[in-house]
PDB file of C-alpha atoms in Angstrom:
ATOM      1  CA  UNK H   1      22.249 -18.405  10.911  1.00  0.00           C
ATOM      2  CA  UNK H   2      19.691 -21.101  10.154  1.00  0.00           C
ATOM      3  CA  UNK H   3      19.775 -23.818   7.886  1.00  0.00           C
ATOM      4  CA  UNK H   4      16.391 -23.781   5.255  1.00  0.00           C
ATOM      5  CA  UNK H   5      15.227 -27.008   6.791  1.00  0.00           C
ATOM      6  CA  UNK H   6      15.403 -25.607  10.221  1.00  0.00           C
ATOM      7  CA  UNK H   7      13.953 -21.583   8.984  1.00  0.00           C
ATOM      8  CA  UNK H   8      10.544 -24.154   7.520  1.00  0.00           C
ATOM      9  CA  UNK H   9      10.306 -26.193  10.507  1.00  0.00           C
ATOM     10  CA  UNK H  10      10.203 -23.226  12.736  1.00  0.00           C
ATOM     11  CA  UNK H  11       9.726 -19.609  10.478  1.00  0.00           C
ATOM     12  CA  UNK H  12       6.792 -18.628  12.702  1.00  0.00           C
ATOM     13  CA  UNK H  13       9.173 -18.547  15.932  1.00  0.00           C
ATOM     14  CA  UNK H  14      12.061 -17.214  14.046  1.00  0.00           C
ATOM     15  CA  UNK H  15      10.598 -14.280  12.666  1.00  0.00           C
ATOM     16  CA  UNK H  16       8.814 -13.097  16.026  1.00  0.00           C
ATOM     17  CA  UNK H  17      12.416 -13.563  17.872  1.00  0.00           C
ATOM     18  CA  UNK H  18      14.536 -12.071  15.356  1.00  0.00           C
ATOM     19  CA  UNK H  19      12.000  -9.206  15.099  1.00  0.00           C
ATOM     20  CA  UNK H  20      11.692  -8.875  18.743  1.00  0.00           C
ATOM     21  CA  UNK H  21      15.832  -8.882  18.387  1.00  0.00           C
ATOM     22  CA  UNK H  22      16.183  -6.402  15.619  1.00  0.00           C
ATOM     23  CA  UNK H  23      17.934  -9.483  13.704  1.00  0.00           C
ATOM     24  CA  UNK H  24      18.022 -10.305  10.433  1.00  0.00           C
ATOM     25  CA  UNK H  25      17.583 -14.294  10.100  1.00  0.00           C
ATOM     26  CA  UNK H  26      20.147 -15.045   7.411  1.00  0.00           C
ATOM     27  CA  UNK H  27      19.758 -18.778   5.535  1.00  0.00           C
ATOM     28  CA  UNK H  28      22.385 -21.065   4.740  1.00  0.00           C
ATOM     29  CA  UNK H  29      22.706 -24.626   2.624  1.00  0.00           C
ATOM     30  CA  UNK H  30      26.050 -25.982   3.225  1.00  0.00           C
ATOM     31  CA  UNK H  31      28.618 -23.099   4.040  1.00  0.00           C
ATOM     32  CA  UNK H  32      26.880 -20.376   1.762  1.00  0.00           C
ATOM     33  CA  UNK H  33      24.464 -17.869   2.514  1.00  0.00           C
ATOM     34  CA  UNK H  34      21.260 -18.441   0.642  1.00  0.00           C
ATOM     35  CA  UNK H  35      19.287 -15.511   1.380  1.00  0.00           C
ATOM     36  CA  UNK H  36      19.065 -12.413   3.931  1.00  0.00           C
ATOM     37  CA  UNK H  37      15.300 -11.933   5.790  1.00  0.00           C
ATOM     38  CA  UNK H  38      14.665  -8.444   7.081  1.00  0.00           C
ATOM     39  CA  UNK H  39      11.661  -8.164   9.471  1.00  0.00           C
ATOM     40  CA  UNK H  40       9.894  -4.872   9.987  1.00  0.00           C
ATOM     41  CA  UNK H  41      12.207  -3.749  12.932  1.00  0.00           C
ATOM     42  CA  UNK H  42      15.286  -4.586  10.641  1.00  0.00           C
ATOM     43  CA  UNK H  43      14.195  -2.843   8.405  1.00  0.00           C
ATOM     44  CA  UNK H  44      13.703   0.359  10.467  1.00  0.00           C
ATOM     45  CA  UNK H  45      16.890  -0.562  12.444  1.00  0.00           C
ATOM     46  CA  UNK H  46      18.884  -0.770   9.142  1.00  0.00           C
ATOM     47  CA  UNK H  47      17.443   2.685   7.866  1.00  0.00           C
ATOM     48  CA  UNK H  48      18.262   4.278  10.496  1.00  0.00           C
ATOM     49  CA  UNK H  49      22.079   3.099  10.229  1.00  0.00           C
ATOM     50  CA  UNK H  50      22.155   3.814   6.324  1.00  0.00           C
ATOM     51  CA  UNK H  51      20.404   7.533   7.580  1.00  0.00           C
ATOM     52  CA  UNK H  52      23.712   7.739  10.205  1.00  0.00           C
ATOM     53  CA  UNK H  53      26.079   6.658   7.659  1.00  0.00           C
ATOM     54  CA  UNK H  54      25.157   9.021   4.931  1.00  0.00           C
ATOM     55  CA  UNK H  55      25.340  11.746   7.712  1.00  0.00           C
ATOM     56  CA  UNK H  56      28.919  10.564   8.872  1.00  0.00           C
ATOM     57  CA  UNK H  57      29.115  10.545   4.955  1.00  0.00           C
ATOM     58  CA  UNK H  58      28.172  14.341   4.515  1.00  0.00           C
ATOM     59  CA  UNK H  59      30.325  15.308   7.381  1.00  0.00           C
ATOM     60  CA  UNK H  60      33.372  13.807   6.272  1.00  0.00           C
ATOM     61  CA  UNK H  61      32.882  15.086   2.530  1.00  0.00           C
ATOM     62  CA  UNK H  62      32.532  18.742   4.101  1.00  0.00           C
ATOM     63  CA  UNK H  63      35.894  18.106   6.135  1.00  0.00           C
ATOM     64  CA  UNK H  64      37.297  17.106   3.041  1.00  0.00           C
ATOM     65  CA  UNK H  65      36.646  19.736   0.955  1.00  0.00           C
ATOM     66  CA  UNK H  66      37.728  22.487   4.007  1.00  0.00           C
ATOM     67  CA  UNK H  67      41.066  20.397   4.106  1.00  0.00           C
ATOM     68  CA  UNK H  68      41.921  20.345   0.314  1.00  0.00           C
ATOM     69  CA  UNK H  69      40.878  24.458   0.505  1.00  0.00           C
ATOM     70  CA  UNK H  70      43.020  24.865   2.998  1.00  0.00           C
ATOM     71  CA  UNK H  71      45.860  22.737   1.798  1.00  0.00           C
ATOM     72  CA  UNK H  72      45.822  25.220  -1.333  1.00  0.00           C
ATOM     73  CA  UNK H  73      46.146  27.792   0.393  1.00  0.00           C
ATOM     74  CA  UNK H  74      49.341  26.529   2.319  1.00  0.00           C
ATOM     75  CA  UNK H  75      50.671  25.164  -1.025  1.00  0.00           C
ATOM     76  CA  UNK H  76      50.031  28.819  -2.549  1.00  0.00           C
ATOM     77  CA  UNK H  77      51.964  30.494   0.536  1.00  0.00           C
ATOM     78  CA  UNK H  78      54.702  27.997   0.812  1.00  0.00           C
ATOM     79  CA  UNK H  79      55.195  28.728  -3.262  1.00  0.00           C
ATOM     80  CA  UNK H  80      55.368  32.883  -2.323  1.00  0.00           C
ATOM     81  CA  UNK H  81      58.065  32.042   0.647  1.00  0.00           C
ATOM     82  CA  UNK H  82      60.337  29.428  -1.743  1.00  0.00           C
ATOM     83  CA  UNK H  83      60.279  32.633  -4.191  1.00  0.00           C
ATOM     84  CA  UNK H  84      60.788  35.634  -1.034  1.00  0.00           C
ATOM     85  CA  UNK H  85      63.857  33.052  -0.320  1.00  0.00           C
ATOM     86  CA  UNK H  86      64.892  32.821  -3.591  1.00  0.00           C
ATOM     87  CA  UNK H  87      65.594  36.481  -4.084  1.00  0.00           C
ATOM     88  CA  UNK H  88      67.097  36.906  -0.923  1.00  0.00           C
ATOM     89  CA  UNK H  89      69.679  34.522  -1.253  1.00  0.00           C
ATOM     90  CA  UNK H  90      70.859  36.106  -5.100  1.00  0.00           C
ATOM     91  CA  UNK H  91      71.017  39.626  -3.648  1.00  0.00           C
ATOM     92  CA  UNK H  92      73.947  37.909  -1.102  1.00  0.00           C
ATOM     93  CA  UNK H  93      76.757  38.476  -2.277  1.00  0.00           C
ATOM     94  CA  UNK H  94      79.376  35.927  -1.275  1.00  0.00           C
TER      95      UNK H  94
END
């Protein structure tokens, strides 16, 4: 993080480090954040993470829908042996 004053004084340097770095350089006046700079290797270092995280994404929404499948199916067999027990335990007869 880089004050605005210090990003002017010195952009040129910043930007080849931070690049060099796969950093964004990230401006601040006071304690907030002013403004986010991507260079061209953040950028393609970024993309690739969103491209990763909407994989890990996919994956997990696959798992997902195989779990919630399968828990129906439990649900549905649990429901068949509540009503196998059911029966059984009228037919005894004490």
């Amino acid at each position: 993080m880089v004050t605005i004053k210090e990003f002017l004084s010195n952009w040129e340097y910043l930007i080849k480090a931070n690049d060099k770095a796969k950093k964004t350089i990230t401006l601040k006046k006071g304690n907030e954040i002013v403004a986010v700079l991507f260079t061209s290797n953040t950028f393609q270092k970024t993309d690739g993470d969103i491209e990763k995280l909407e994989a890990a994404h996919q994956t997990d929404q696959l798992q997902i829908k195989s779990l919630r499948k399968e828990n129906e199916i439990l649900k549905a067999r649990l429901d068949l042996l509540e009503k196998a027990n059911k029966t059984d335990d009228n037919d005894i007869p004490f």
